[in-house]
Amino acid sequence: MKPKILYLMAALLLAGCAKETPVKTTHFLNPSPPIQSETSLMHPGPYGDVIHQAANTYGVDETLVKAIIQVESGYNPTVVSKSNAIGLMQLKASTAGRDAYRMKGRYGQPSAHELKDPAMNIDLGTAYLSILQQQLAGISNPETRRFATTVAYVNGAGALLRTFAKDKTYAIAKINQMSPQEFYQHVQQKHPAPQAPRYLWKVNSAYLAMR
């Protein structure tokens, strides 16, 4: 092949490469830069069967359980926070743990040893999510209800509903007049607990990455 033809072919190839630009995607729900490691968000964890069974037992979105585990503990069952939240789903024995115990017909509260057991922690954490779902059952849009359940997991359903109205029925009625996007932005701007907006963003980012 003649040198002139080779030169022209090379020039065309380079020109084609120069036109290619990376495709940038964004999501309307991200108020800040995405979490650094997308791979870590998609961590399947070694507890898939346990999560699946608990989610089916309590009627909870399986992906939401996985997303909460990813954000709360990074799939490390031995994590204990400064506030003594324990295990995969970072449960406090005297609050969420006690509520889940009562739902299952048991008295008292789980021990630290129980909460460090992955199967027990996932079972109790998912049971607690189902309690929150019942408290927020009047929210009609499934995506909005997932957002609300996520915020309630970290700060309680009552604290969330009071950002709309003192009366629960009226608060839920106001929520039902919103789109999921509007509800999300309300949490970002109006929730009094500083960790709630960030937590919702982190769990939702993990959730979307896993789907």
CSV table of C-alpha atoms in Angstrom, one decimal:
chain,number,residue,atom,x,y,z
A,1,MET,CA,0.0,0.0,0.0
A,2,LYS,CA,1.3,3.5,-0.9
A,3,PRO,CA,2.5,5.7,2.0
A,4,LYS,CA,0.1,8.5,1.0
A,5,ILE,CA,-2.9,6.1,1.4
A,6,LEU,CA,-1.6,4.8,4.7
A,7,TYR,CA,-1.3,8.4,5.9
A,8,LEU,CA,-4.9,9.2,4.9
A,9,MET,CA,-6.3,6.1,6.7
A,10,ALA,CA,-4.4,7.0,9.9
A,11,ALA,CA,-5.7,10.5,9.8
A,12,LEU,CA,-9.3,9.3,9.4
A,13,LEU,CA,-9.0,6.9,12.3
A,14,LEU,CA,-7.6,9.6,14.5
A,15,ALA,CA,-10.3,12.0,13.5
A,16,GLY,CA,-13.0,9.4,14.3
A,17,CYS,CA,-11.5,8.8,17.8
A,18,ALA,CA,-11.3,12.5,18.5
A,19,LYS,CA,-15.1,12.8,18.0
A,20,GLU,CA,-15.8,10.2,20.6
A,21,THR,CA,-16.6,11.7,24.0
A,22,PRO,CA,-17.6,10.0,27.3
A,23,VAL,CA,-21.3,9.8,28.0
A,24,LYS,CA,-22.1,11.5,31.2
A,25,THR,CA,-25.2,10.5,33.1
A,26,THR,CA,-26.8,12.1,36.0
A,27,HIS,CA,-29.8,11.4,38.3
A,28,PHE,CA,-32.1,14.0,39.6
A,29,LEU,CA,-31.9,12.6,43.1
A,30,ASN,CA,-28.2,13.2,43.6
A,31,PRO,CA,-27.7,16.4,45.6
A,32,SER,CA,-23.9,15.8,45.8
A,33,PRO,CA,-21.2,13.9,44.0
A,34,PRO,CA,-21.7,10.1,43.7
A,35,ILE,CA,-20.1,7.8,46.2
A,36,GLN,CA,-16.6,7.0,45.1
A,37,SER,CA,-16.7,3.3,44.7
A,38,GLU,CA,-19.6,2.1,42.5
A,39,THR,CA,-18.4,-1.4,42.9
A,40,SER,CA,-18.8,-1.3,46.7
A,41,LEU,CA,-22.4,-0.2,46.3
A,42,MET,CA,-23.1,-3.2,44.2
A,43,HIS,CA,-21.5,-5.6,46.8
A,44,PRO,CA,-23.8,-8.7,46.7
A,45,GLY,CA,-22.7,-9.8,50.1
A,46,PRO,CA,-22.5,-13.4,51.3
A,47,TYR,CA,-26.0,-13.3,52.8
A,48,GLY,CA,-28.2,-13.3,49.8
A,49,ASP,CA,-30.3,-16.3,50.8
A,50,VAL,CA,-30.9,-14.9,54.3
A,51,ILE,CA,-31.9,-11.5,52.9
A,52,HIS,CA,-34.2,-13.1,50.3
A,53,GLN,CA,-36.0,-15.2,53.0
A,54,ALA,CA,-36.3,-12.3,55.4
A,55,ALA,CA,-37.6,-9.9,52.7
A,56,ASN,CA,-40.2,-12.5,51.7
A,57,THR,CA,-41.2,-13.2,55.3
A,58,TYR,CA,-41.9,-9.6,56.2
A,59,GLY,CA,-42.9,-8.2,52.8
A,60,VAL,CA,-40.0,-5.8,52.4
A,61,ASP,CA,-38.2,-4.8,49.2
A,62,GLU,CA,-35.1,-7.1,49.1
A,63,THR,CA,-33.0,-4.5,47.3
A,64,LEU,CA,-33.8,-2.0,50.0
A,65,VAL,CA,-32.5,-4.4,52.7
A,66,LYS,CA,-29.3,-4.9,50.7
A,67,ALA,CA,-28.8,-1.2,50.2
A,68,ILE,CA,-29.3,-0.5,53.9
A,69,ILE,CA,-26.8,-3.2,54.8
A,70,GLN,CA,-24.3,-1.7,52.3
A,71,VAL,CA,-24.6,1.8,53.8
A,72,GLU,CA,-24.8,0.8,57.4
A,73,SER,CA,-22.0,-1.7,57.7
A,74,GLY,CA,-20.5,-2.5,54.3
A,75,TYR,CA,-21.5,-6.1,54.9
A,76,ASN,CA,-19.3,-6.3,58.1
A,77,PRO,CA,-21.4,-8.2,60.8
A,78,THR,CA,-19.0,-7.2,63.6
A,79,VAL,CA,-19.4,-3.4,63.3
A,80,VAL,CA,-20.4,-1.5,66.5
A,81,SER,CA,-21.1,2.2,66.3
A,82,LYS,CA,-20.4,4.8,69.0
A,83,SER,CA,-24.0,4.8,69.8
A,84,ASN,CA,-23.9,1.0,70.2
A,85,ALA,CA,-25.7,0.1,67.0
A,86,ILE,CA,-24.6,-3.4,66.1
A,87,GLY,CA,-24.1,-5.6,63.1
A,88,LEU,CA,-25.0,-5.6,59.5
A,89,MET,CA,-28.1,-3.4,59.8
A,90,GLN,CA,-26.7,-1.4,62.7
A,91,LEU,CA,-29.6,-2.2,65.2
A,92,LYS,CA,-29.8,-0.7,68.7
A,93,ALA,CA,-31.0,-3.4,71.0
A,94,SER,CA,-33.2,-1.0,73.1
A,95,THR,CA,-35.0,0.6,70.2
A,96,ALA,CA,-35.3,-1.2,66.8
A,97,GLY,CA,-34.2,-4.5,68.3
A,98,ARG,CA,-36.9,-4.3,71.1
A,99,ASP,CA,-39.6,-3.3,68.6
A,100,ALA,CA,-38.7,-6.2,66.3
A,101,TYR,CA,-38.6,-8.6,69.2
A,102,ARG,CA,-42.2,-7.5,70.1
A,103,MET,CA,-43.4,-7.9,66.6
A,104,LYS,CA,-42.1,-11.5,66.7
A,105,GLY,CA,-43.9,-12.1,70.0
A,106,ARG,CA,-40.8,-12.1,72.2
A,107,TYR,CA,-40.1,-10.1,75.3
A,108,GLY,CA,-37.1,-8.0,76.2
A,109,GLN,CA,-34.5,-7.1,73.7
A,110,PRO,CA,-31.8,-8.9,71.6
A,111,SER,CA,-28.3,-9.3,73.1
A,112,ALA,CA,-25.2,-8.0,71.5
A,113,HIS,CA,-24.2,-11.6,70.6
A,114,GLU,CA,-27.5,-12.1,68.8
A,115,LEU,CA,-27.1,-8.8,66.9
A,116,LYS,CA,-23.7,-9.8,65.7
A,117,ASP,CA,-25.1,-13.0,64.2
A,118,PRO,CA,-25.7,-12.1,60.5
A,119,ALA,CA,-28.9,-14.2,60.2
A,120,MET,CA,-30.5,-12.8,63.4
A,121,ASN,CA,-29.5,-9.2,62.6
A,122,ILE,CA,-31.0,-9.4,59.1
A,123,ASP,CA,-34.1,-11.0,60.4
A,124,LEU,CA,-34.6,-8.4,63.1
A,125,GLY,CA,-33.6,-5.5,60.8
A,126,THR,CA,-36.0,-6.6,58.1
A,127,ALA,CA,-38.8,-7.0,60.7
A,128,TYR,CA,-38.1,-3.5,61.9
A,129,LEU,CA,-38.4,-2.2,58.3
A,130,SER,CA,-41.8,-3.9,58.0
A,131,ILE,CA,-42.9,-2.1,61.2
A,132,LEU,CA,-41.9,1.2,59.6
A,133,GLN,CA,-43.8,0.3,56.4
A,134,GLN,CA,-46.9,-0.3,58.5
A,135,GLN,CA,-46.5,3.1,60.1
A,136,LEU,CA,-46.2,4.7,56.6
A,137,ALA,CA,-48.8,2.4,54.9
A,138,GLY,CA,-51.0,5.3,53.9
A,139,ILE,CA,-48.4,6.6,51.4
A,140,SER,CA,-49.7,5.5,48.1
A,141,ASN,CA,-46.7,5.9,45.7
A,142,PRO,CA,-44.3,2.9,46.1
A,143,GLU,CA,-41.2,5.0,45.4
A,144,THR,CA,-42.2,7.7,47.9
A,145,ARG,CA,-43.0,5.0,50.4
A,146,ARG,CA,-39.5,3.6,49.9
A,147,PHE,CA,-37.9,7.0,50.5
A,148,ALA,CA,-40.0,7.5,53.6
A,149,THR,CA,-39.1,4.0,55.0
A,150,THR,CA,-35.5,4.8,54.4
A,151,VAL,CA,-35.6,8.1,56.3
A,152,ALA,CA,-37.7,6.5,59.1
A,153,TYR,CA,-35.1,3.8,59.5
A,154,VAL,CA,-32.5,6.3,60.5
A,155,ASN,CA,-34.6,8.8,62.4
A,156,GLY,CA,-38.0,7.4,63.0
A,157,ALA,CA,-41.4,7.6,61.2
A,158,GLY,CA,-42.7,10.2,63.6
A,159,ALA,CA,-39.9,12.7,63.1
A,160,LEU,CA,-40.4,12.4,59.3
A,161,LEU,CA,-44.2,12.9,59.4
A,162,ARG,CA,-43.9,15.9,61.7
A,163,THR,CA,-42.0,17.7,59.0
A,164,PHE,CA,-45.4,17.7,57.1
A,165,ALA,CA,-47.9,18.1,59.9
A,166,LYS,CA,-48.5,17.2,63.6
A,167,ASP,CA,-51.4,15.0,62.6
A,168,LYS,CA,-50.3,11.8,61.0
A,169,THR,CA,-53.4,11.5,58.7
A,170,TYR,CA,-52.9,15.0,57.5
A,171,ALA,CA,-49.2,14.5,57.0
A,172,ILE,CA,-49.7,11.4,54.9
A,173,ALA,CA,-52.4,13.3,52.8
A,174,LYS,CA,-49.8,16.0,52.1
A,175,ILE,CA,-47.2,13.4,51.1
A,176,ASN,CA,-49.7,11.8,48.7
A,177,GLN,CA,-50.1,15.2,46.9
A,178,MET,CA,-46.3,15.1,46.1
A,179,SER,CA,-44.4,13.3,43.5
A,180,PRO,CA,-41.5,11.2,44.6
A,181,GLN,CA,-39.1,13.9,43.5
A,182,GLU,CA,-40.9,16.5,45.5
A,183,PHE,CA,-40.9,14.3,48.6
A,184,TYR,CA,-37.2,13.6,48.2
A,185,GLN,CA,-36.4,17.4,48.0
A,186,HIS,CA,-38.6,18.0,51.0
A,187,VAL,CA,-36.5,15.7,53.1
A,188,GLN,CA,-33.3,17.3,51.8
A,189,GLN,CA,-34.5,20.8,52.7
A,190,LYS,CA,-36.9,20.3,55.7
A,191,HIS,CA,-35.9,17.3,57.8
A,192,PRO,CA,-34.4,18.6,61.1
A,193,ALA,CA,-31.9,15.8,61.6
A,194,PRO,CA,-28.8,16.6,59.7
A,195,GLN,CA,-28.0,13.0,58.9
A,196,ALA,CA,-31.4,12.2,57.3
A,197,PRO,CA,-30.9,13.9,53.9
A,198,ARG,CA,-27.5,12.4,53.5
A,199,TYR,CA,-28.7,9.0,54.6
A,200,LEU,CA,-31.5,9.0,52.1
A,201,TRP,CA,-29.1,10.0,49.3
A,202,LYS,CA,-26.6,7.2,50.2
A,203,VAL,CA,-29.2,4.5,50.5
A,204,ASN,CA,-31.0,5.5,47.3
A,205,SER,CA,-27.7,5.6,45.5
A,206,ALA,CA,-26.9,2.1,46.7
A,207,TYR,CA,-30.4,1.0,45.8
A,208,LEU,CA,-30.2,2.3,42.2
A,209,ALA,CA,-26.8,0.8,41.7
A,210,MET,CA,-28.1,-2.6,42.7
A,211,ARG,CA,-31.0,-2.7,40.3
